[in-house]
Structure formats: structure tokens, C-alpha cells
Amino acid sequence: MKSMNDLRRTLKEEFKLTDQGEAKSFLGIKIERTEDSMKISQTHYLEKLLKKFSIEDCKPISTPMETKLNTENGEATNKPYRELIGCLMYVMIQTRPDLSVAVNLFSRYQSQPTDSLYIQLKRVLRYVKGTTDFGLIYKKGKEVSPLRGFVDADFANDINDRKSTSGYLFQIYGSTVCWSTRKQSTVAISSTEAEYLALASAIQEAMWLKGLLVEMCVIGADEQIVLYEDNQSCIKIAEEPRKHQRLKHLDTKYNFINESIANNEIKLEYVPSENQLADILTKPLSASTFMRLKKLIGVNEY
């Protein structure tokens, strides 16, 4: 508290400032605090979004999309498909990682959206209708590692080009701060290779986050980052320095995975698939699994 008061005093000496106390909103993000937690949400924005697309009176559903996206050919739509994608992406990036898979999958069809796809996309709003008050919750406590990540991949899930989807999620002291769902740029020839490619992306993000936390004096420069992976073959390949002939084509681009582990910067740990939090960032899930993982990554209501 003393350091915060010193900072305020220093700033007031240089700039004309008005201290309005604790922030309650920032760029449309609502900030709520209790004694041991903080929640960020975009309730007002989501309510406006439902009205904008004339679906405010719809019946809520428990998941953003069906477990399989129907991409069969249909009539090109003149509905605001791209606009809705942009609105949902804004929320997903800020406070709602549970929308990540839906936004990623529907974004792939922006160049040629159809009426069928638009109907499925509006289904996401029915999920939003029942979760407008949901947001990310950050709780006090240091019962877990300062920085840990979960990484996963859904193998060859795009029926058009058979490219896989990578997903990773990072938590600081158990609270989710960073997440990503991204289609891989190359075609993986096995689930192990898909997981390996996802791991490479996650390690790059982990290094950046570590550098930021070191600069902020949250962790030391020698802190080891734990990454949870549910593919045993991927872990074995990453930890063993010997050559793997079938993955020789990955050696040049992804050799830093082995180096990161050898230098004790990254520690890979196996996690059963049912406890893989990043699974929610790679593919549509059943209602029970989706709701369980959503709660585990901190998307909830007070």
C-alpha cells in the first residue's frame, strides 16, 4: 500500500490527476471485487449484442455449439456474419475463453458464409444469453505454481484440409490470464505430431510470459515453467535428445523444445485427458465436459 501511495504522489507531481479510487470498469470491462477475489466481465456489452442481433428473447442453451459443425454447401448469406464474428471475438479475447473454439471455427468461413452457417453462429448467442453475467474470476492465494500452462491439440479436425487445431491456456497462481485457439499452418500426419506443433507454440508464449513476470519481479529468472500435456508420445519425444526419424522434418523449426527442457526452462508433466484444461480450446465438447472445464479455467459468475 505504501508503494502505491508513493506512486500516486509521484504521478501527481508530474501530471494533473484525479484519484477516483478503485477501478470499477475499464474499456467496457466490468470489474467487481470481494475480499478474496476479483471478477472481470462484459455483461452490458453482451446484453447490447443480443439486442443488436434481435435475439434477446431467445431460449438459453448450455454450450456455444454442437459437437460437430455442419459445413455442407448452402446458399450464400447476406446476413451480418462477419460482423457477428467480430463482436464475439472482442468478448472472447477479453474475458470469455469459453467462446474461443466457436469463434475460431466459424471464423474459417468468413469468405463464403452460408445461411446454414449463420444459423449455427447465432446459436452461440443463445449460449451467451444464459451466461451474460459470466466472466473470469481471479482468487487470492498462492497454493499453485506462479506460472503453469496446459497445451492440447485436436488432430485433423478440419474436414476440408485436415489441419489440426492447437490450444493452450496459462494460469498465474491458478487464475487464467492467457489462452489461444489456432488452426495449425501445416498438416500433421499423426496426433503426436499435432501435439508437438501445439507444444512449440505454447512454449513460445510461456517464454514471453516468463519474461514479463521476471521484469515485474513476480518470479525469478531461474523459475521453471510447468506445462501439462496429455500425449505421452509427445512428452517422450520432447524430453529425449536422440533423433526421431519420423519427425525429422520438424527438427529445425522445433528443436528449441528440446533445448528449453534441457536448460530447465520448461518442465513437461503428464495430465490425464479428462483433466486437460486446454481441451476446451481445441474442439466442441459435450455439455457436461464443457461446463466442468469452463468452471476449472475460472469462467463463472459470482
CSV table of C-alpha atoms in Angstrom, one decimal:
chain,number,residue,atom,x,y,z
A,1,MET,CA,0.0,0.0,0.0
A,2,LYS,CA,2.9,2.4,0.8
A,3,SER,CA,4.4,1.8,-2.6
A,4,MET,CA,1.0,2.6,-4.3
A,5,ASN,CA,0.7,5.8,-2.3
A,6,ASP,CA,4.3,6.8,-3.3
A,7,LEU,CA,3.4,6.1,-7.0
A,8,ARG,CA,0.3,8.2,-6.8
A,9,ARG,CA,2.2,11.1,-5.2
A,10,THR,CA,4.9,10.9,-7.8
A,11,LEU,CA,2.4,10.9,-10.7
A,12,LYS,CA,0.5,13.9,-9.2
A,13,GLU,CA,3.8,15.9,-9.1
A,14,GLU,CA,4.2,15.4,-12.9
A,15,PHE,CA,0.6,15.3,-14.1
A,16,LYS,CA,-2.8,16.7,-13.3
A,17,LEU,CA,-4.7,13.7,-11.9
A,18,THR,CA,-7.9,12.9,-10.1
A,19,ASP,CA,-7.9,9.8,-7.9
A,20,GLN,CA,-11.2,8.1,-8.3
A,21,GLY,CA,-10.4,5.1,-6.1
A,22,GLU,CA,-10.6,1.5,-7.2
A,23,ALA,CA,-11.5,1.0,-10.9
A,24,LYS,CA,-15.0,-0.4,-11.5
A,25,SER,CA,-14.7,-0.6,-15.3
A,26,PHE,CA,-12.1,-0.4,-18.0
A,27,LEU,CA,-12.8,-0.2,-21.7
A,28,GLY,CA,-16.2,-1.7,-21.3
A,29,ILE,CA,-15.0,-4.5,-18.9
A,30,LYS,CA,-16.8,-4.5,-15.6
A,31,ILE,CA,-14.5,-5.1,-12.5
A,32,GLU,CA,-16.0,-6.5,-9.3
A,33,ARG,CA,-14.1,-7.2,-6.1
A,34,THR,CA,-14.7,-9.1,-3.0
A,35,GLU,CA,-12.4,-9.6,0.0
A,36,ASP,CA,-10.6,-12.6,-1.6
A,37,SER,CA,-11.4,-12.4,-5.3
A,38,MET,CA,-11.9,-10.2,-8.4
A,39,LYS,CA,-14.1,-10.8,-11.4
A,40,ILE,CA,-13.9,-9.2,-14.9
A,41,SER,CA,-17.0,-9.5,-17.2
A,42,GLN,CA,-18.7,-7.7,-20.1
A,43,THR,CA,-22.4,-8.1,-19.1
A,44,HIS,CA,-23.5,-4.8,-20.6
A,45,TYR,CA,-21.8,-5.4,-23.9
A,46,LEU,CA,-23.3,-8.9,-24.2
A,47,GLU,CA,-26.8,-7.6,-23.5
A,48,LYS,CA,-26.4,-4.9,-26.2
A,49,LEU,CA,-25.1,-7.6,-28.5
A,50,LEU,CA,-28.2,-9.8,-28.1
A,51,LYS,CA,-30.4,-6.8,-28.8
A,52,LYS,CA,-28.3,-5.8,-31.8
A,53,PHE,CA,-28.9,-9.2,-33.4
A,54,SER,CA,-32.6,-9.3,-32.3
A,55,ILE,CA,-32.2,-12.4,-30.2
A,56,GLU,CA,-32.6,-11.0,-26.6
A,57,ASP,CA,-35.7,-13.1,-26.0
A,58,CYS,CA,-34.2,-16.4,-27.1
A,59,LYS,CA,-34.1,-19.6,-25.0
A,60,PRO,CA,-30.6,-20.1,-23.4
A,61,ILE,CA,-28.6,-23.3,-24.1
A,62,SER,CA,-25.7,-24.8,-22.2
A,63,THR,CA,-22.9,-24.9,-24.9
A,64,PRO,CA,-21.9,-22.5,-27.7
A,65,MET,CA,-22.2,-25.0,-30.5
A,66,GLU,CA,-23.0,-28.6,-31.4
A,67,THR,CA,-20.2,-31.2,-31.1
A,68,LYS,CA,-19.9,-31.2,-34.9
A,69,LEU,CA,-20.1,-28.1,-37.2
A,70,ASN,CA,-22.2,-28.6,-40.3
A,71,THR,CA,-20.4,-27.1,-43.2
A,72,GLU,CA,-22.4,-28.6,-46.1
A,73,ASN,CA,-22.8,-26.4,-49.1
A,74,GLY,CA,-25.7,-23.9,-48.9
A,75,GLU,CA,-26.9,-20.6,-50.2
A,76,ALA,CA,-24.6,-17.7,-49.7
A,77,THR,CA,-25.9,-15.4,-46.9
A,78,ASN,CA,-26.4,-11.7,-46.9
A,79,LYS,CA,-26.7,-11.7,-43.1
A,80,PRO,CA,-24.1,-9.9,-41.0
A,81,TYR,CA,-22.0,-13.0,-40.5
A,82,ARG,CA,-18.6,-11.2,-40.3
A,83,GLU,CA,-20.0,-8.5,-38.0
A,84,LEU,CA,-21.2,-11.1,-35.5
A,85,ILE,CA,-17.8,-12.9,-35.6
A,86,GLY,CA,-16.1,-9.6,-34.8
A,87,CYS,CA,-18.4,-8.9,-31.9
A,88,LEU,CA,-17.9,-12.3,-30.4
A,89,MET,CA,-14.1,-12.2,-31.0
A,90,TYR,CA,-13.9,-9.0,-28.9
A,91,VAL,CA,-15.5,-10.7,-26.0
A,92,MET,CA,-13.6,-13.9,-26.4
A,93,ILE,CA,-10.2,-12.1,-26.3
A,94,GLN,CA,-11.1,-10.0,-23.3
A,95,THR,CA,-13.0,-12.2,-20.8
A,96,ARG,CA,-14.5,-15.3,-22.3
A,97,PRO,CA,-12.1,-18.1,-23.3
A,98,ASP,CA,-15.1,-20.5,-23.4
A,99,LEU,CA,-16.1,-18.8,-26.7
A,100,SER,CA,-12.7,-19.4,-28.2
A,101,VAL,CA,-13.4,-22.7,-30.2
A,102,ALA,CA,-16.7,-21.4,-31.6
A,103,VAL,CA,-15.2,-18.1,-32.8
A,104,ASN,CA,-12.1,-19.9,-34.3
A,105,LEU,CA,-14.2,-22.5,-36.2
A,106,PHE,CA,-16.8,-20.1,-37.5
A,107,SER,CA,-14.1,-17.5,-38.5
A,108,ARG,CA,-12.7,-20.0,-41.0
A,109,TYR,CA,-15.8,-19.5,-43.2
A,110,GLN,CA,-15.9,-15.7,-43.4
A,111,SER,CA,-15.0,-15.6,-47.0
A,112,GLN,CA,-18.0,-17.7,-48.1
A,113,PRO,CA,-20.6,-17.7,-45.3
A,114,THR,CA,-23.9,-19.5,-45.9
A,115,ASP,CA,-27.4,-19.2,-44.4
A,116,SER,CA,-26.8,-22.6,-42.6
A,117,LEU,CA,-23.5,-21.4,-41.0
A,118,TYR,CA,-25.2,-18.1,-39.9
A,119,ILE,CA,-27.9,-20.0,-38.2
A,120,GLN,CA,-25.3,-22.1,-36.4
A,121,LEU,CA,-23.3,-19.0,-35.5
A,122,LYS,CA,-26.4,-17.3,-34.0
A,123,ARG,CA,-26.7,-20.4,-31.7
A,124,VAL,CA,-23.6,-19.0,-29.9
A,125,LEU,CA,-25.8,-16.1,-28.9
A,126,ARG,CA,-28.2,-18.5,-27.3
A,127,TYR,CA,-25.4,-19.7,-25.1
A,128,VAL,CA,-24.4,-16.1,-24.4
A,129,LYS,CA,-28.0,-15.3,-23.4
A,130,GLY,CA,-27.6,-17.7,-20.4
A,131,THR,CA,-24.1,-16.6,-19.5
A,132,THR,CA,-24.1,-12.8,-19.8
A,133,ASP,CA,-23.0,-12.4,-16.1
A,134,PHE,CA,-20.2,-14.9,-16.5
A,135,GLY,CA,-16.6,-13.7,-16.6
A,136,LEU,CA,-13.1,-14.5,-15.4
A,137,ILE,CA,-12.7,-14.9,-11.7
A,138,TYR,CA,-9.3,-14.3,-10.0
A,139,LYS,CA,-8.9,-15.6,-6.5
A,140,LYS,CA,-6.2,-14.8,-3.9
A,141,GLY,CA,-3.7,-17.4,-2.8
A,142,LYS,CA,-0.5,-19.0,-3.8
A,143,GLU,CA,-1.4,-22.6,-3.5
A,144,VAL,CA,-0.2,-23.4,-7.0
A,145,SER,CA,2.8,-22.6,-9.1
A,146,PRO,CA,3.3,-19.0,-10.1
A,147,LEU,CA,3.1,-19.8,-13.8
A,148,ARG,CA,1.7,-23.0,-15.4
A,149,GLY,CA,0.3,-23.9,-18.8
A,150,PHE,CA,-2.0,-26.5,-20.4
A,151,VAL,CA,-1.5,-27.4,-24.1
A,152,ASP,CA,-3.5,-29.7,-26.3
A,153,ALA,CA,-4.4,-30.4,-30.0
A,154,ASP,CA,-7.3,-31.8,-31.9
A,155,PHE,CA,-5.9,-33.9,-34.7
A,156,ALA,CA,-7.0,-33.3,-38.3
A,157,ASN,CA,-10.3,-31.8,-37.2
A,158,ASP,CA,-10.8,-29.7,-40.4
A,159,ILE,CA,-12.6,-31.9,-42.9
A,160,ASN,CA,-11.5,-29.6,-45.8
A,161,ASP,CA,-7.8,-29.7,-45.4
A,162,ARG,CA,-7.2,-32.0,-42.4
A,163,LYS,CA,-5.2,-29.4,-40.5
A,164,SER,CA,-5.3,-29.7,-36.7
A,165,THR,CA,-6.2,-27.2,-34.1
A,166,SER,CA,-3.8,-26.1,-31.3
A,167,GLY,CA,-5.0,-24.8,-27.9
A,168,TYR,CA,-3.1,-23.6,-24.9
A,169,LEU,CA,-4.0,-21.9,-21.6
A,170,PHE,CA,-1.8,-20.3,-19.0
A,171,GLN,CA,-2.5,-19.5,-15.4
A,172,ILE,CA,-0.8,-17.4,-12.8
A,173,TYR,CA,-1.3,-18.7,-9.3
A,174,GLY,CA,-4.2,-20.7,-10.5
A,175,SER,CA,-6.0,-17.9,-12.4
A,176,THR,CA,-6.4,-17.9,-16.2
A,177,VAL,CA,-4.6,-15.0,-17.8
A,178,CYS,CA,-3.8,-16.1,-21.4
A,179,TRP,CA,-5.4,-18.5,-23.9
A,180,SER,CA,-5.3,-19.4,-27.6
A,181,THR,CA,-7.2,-21.5,-30.2
A,182,ARG,CA,-5.5,-21.6,-33.5
A,183,LYS,CA,-5.5,-23.7,-36.7
A,184,GLN,CA,-2.1,-25.2,-37.4
A,185,SER,CA,-0.4,-23.9,-40.5
A,186,THR,CA,0.8,-27.3,-41.7
A,187,VAL,CA,-0.9,-30.7,-41.9
A,188,ALA,CA,0.2,-33.1,-39.1
A,189,ILE,CA,0.5,-36.7,-40.1
A,190,SER,CA,-0.2,-38.1,-36.6
A,191,SER,CA,-1.8,-37.0,-33.3
A,192,THR,CA,1.7,-36.9,-31.8
A,193,GLU,CA,2.9,-34.5,-34.4
A,194,ALA,CA,-0.1,-32.3,-33.9
A,195,GLU,CA,0.5,-32.2,-30.2
A,196,TYR,CA,4.2,-31.5,-30.8
A,197,LEU,CA,3.3,-28.5,-33.0
A,198,ALA,CA,0.9,-27.2,-30.4
A,199,LEU,CA,3.6,-27.6,-27.7
A,200,ALA,CA,6.0,-25.5,-29.7
A,201,SER,CA,3.5,-22.6,-29.9
A,202,ALA,CA,2.8,-22.9,-26.1
A,203,ILE,CA,6.5,-22.8,-25.2
A,204,GLN,CA,6.9,-19.6,-27.2
A,205,GLU,CA,4.0,-18.0,-25.3
A,206,ALA,CA,5.4,-19.4,-22.0
A,207,MET,CA,8.8,-17.7,-22.6
A,208,TRP,CA,7.2,-14.4,-23.3
A,209,LEU,CA,5.0,-14.6,-20.1
A,210,LYS,CA,8.0,-15.6,-18.0
A,211,GLY,CA,10.0,-12.7,-19.3
A,212,LEU,CA,7.1,-10.3,-18.3
A,213,LEU,CA,6.8,-11.8,-14.8
A,214,VAL,CA,10.6,-11.7,-14.3
A,215,GLU,CA,10.6,-8.0,-15.3
A,216,MET,CA,7.7,-7.4,-12.8
A,217,CYS,CA,9.7,-9.2,-10.1
A,218,VAL,CA,6.9,-11.8,-9.6
A,219,ILE,CA,9.2,-14.7,-10.3
A,220,GLY,CA,12.9,-15.3,-10.6
A,221,ALA,CA,14.8,-15.7,-13.8
A,222,ASP,CA,15.5,-19.4,-12.9
A,223,GLU,CA,11.9,-20.2,-12.4
A,224,GLN,CA,10.8,-23.4,-14.2
A,225,ILE,CA,7.5,-23.3,-16.1
A,226,VAL,CA,5.3,-26.4,-15.9
A,227,LEU,CA,3.4,-27.4,-19.0
A,228,TYR,CA,0.7,-30.0,-18.8
A,229,GLU,CA,0.4,-32.3,-21.8
A,230,ASP,CA,-1.9,-35.4,-22.2
A,231,ASN,CA,0.0,-37.1,-25.0
A,232,GLN,CA,2.7,-39.5,-23.6
A,233,SER,CA,4.4,-39.8,-27.0
A,234,CYS,CA,4.8,-36.1,-27.4
A,235,ILE,CA,6.3,-35.8,-23.9
A,236,LYS,CA,8.8,-38.6,-24.7
A,237,ILE,CA,9.9,-37.0,-28.0
A,238,ALA,CA,10.3,-33.6,-26.4
A,239,GLU,CA,12.4,-34.9,-23.4
A,240,GLU,CA,14.7,-37.3,-25.3
A,241,PRO,CA,17.6,-35.7,-27.2
A,242,ARG,CA,18.0,-38.6,-29.6
A,243,LYS,CA,16.8,-38.2,-33.1
A,244,HIS,CA,13.3,-39.4,-34.0
A,245,GLN,CA,13.4,-40.3,-37.7
A,246,ARG,CA,9.7,-40.0,-38.4
A,247,LEU,CA,9.7,-36.4,-37.1
A,248,LYS,CA,13.0,-35.4,-38.7
A,249,HIS,CA,11.2,-32.7,-40.8
A,250,LEU,CA,10.4,-30.9,-37.5
A,251,ASP,CA,13.9,-30.8,-36.1
A,252,THR,CA,15.0,-27.4,-37.5
A,253,LYS,CA,11.9,-25.4,-36.6
A,254,TYR,CA,11.0,-27.0,-33.3
A,255,ASN,CA,14.4,-28.0,-31.9
A,256,PHE,CA,14.1,-25.3,-29.3
A,257,ILE,CA,11.6,-27.5,-27.4
A,258,ASN,CA,14.4,-29.9,-26.5
A,259,GLU,CA,16.7,-27.0,-25.7
A,260,SER,CA,14.1,-25.4,-23.4
A,261,ILE,CA,13.7,-28.7,-21.5
A,262,ALA,CA,17.4,-29.4,-21.4
A,263,ASN,CA,18.0,-25.8,-20.0
A,264,ASN,CA,15.4,-26.4,-17.2
A,265,GLU,CA,13.3,-23.6,-18.5
A,266,ILE,CA,10.3,-25.9,-19.2
A,267,LYS,CA,9.1,-28.9,-17.4
A,268,LEU,CA,6.6,-31.2,-19.1
A,269,GLU,CA,4.2,-33.1,-16.9
A,270,TYR,CA,1.6,-35.6,-18.0
A,271,VAL,CA,-2.1,-34.9,-17.2
A,272,PRO,CA,-5.0,-37.3,-18.0
A,273,SER,CA,-7.2,-36.1,-20.8
A,274,GLU,CA,-10.1,-35.6,-18.5
A,275,ASN,CA,-8.1,-33.0,-16.6
A,276,GLN,CA,-6.6,-31.3,-19.6
A,277,LEU,CA,-7.9,-27.8,-19.3
A,278,ALA,CA,-6.8,-26.8,-22.8
A,279,ASP,CA,-9.3,-29.4,-24.2
A,280,ILE,CA,-11.9,-26.7,-24.1
A,281,LEU,CA,-9.8,-24.6,-26.5
A,282,THR,CA,-9.4,-27.3,-29.3
A,283,LYS,CA,-12.9,-28.6,-30.2
A,284,PRO,CA,-16.6,-28.5,-29.3
A,285,LEU,CA,-17.4,-30.7,-26.3
A,286,SER,CA,-20.4,-32.3,-24.7
A,287,ALA,CA,-22.4,-30.2,-22.3
A,288,SER,CA,-21.2,-32.0,-19.2
A,289,THR,CA,-17.5,-31.8,-20.1
A,290,PHE,CA,-17.7,-28.2,-21.4
A,291,MET,CA,-19.4,-26.9,-18.2
A,292,ARG,CA,-16.9,-28.8,-16.0
A,293,LEU,CA,-13.8,-27.4,-17.8
A,294,LYS,CA,-15.3,-23.9,-18.0
A,295,LYS,CA,-15.5,-23.8,-14.3
A,296,LEU,CA,-12.0,-25.1,-13.9
A,297,ILE,CA,-10.5,-22.4,-16.1
A,298,GLY,CA,-12.3,-19.7,-14.0
A,299,VAL,CA,-15.2,-18.7,-16.2
A,300,ASN,CA,-18.1,-18.4,-13.8
A,301,GLU,CA,-20.4,-16.0,-12.1
A,302,TYR,CA,-20.2,-14.8,-8.5
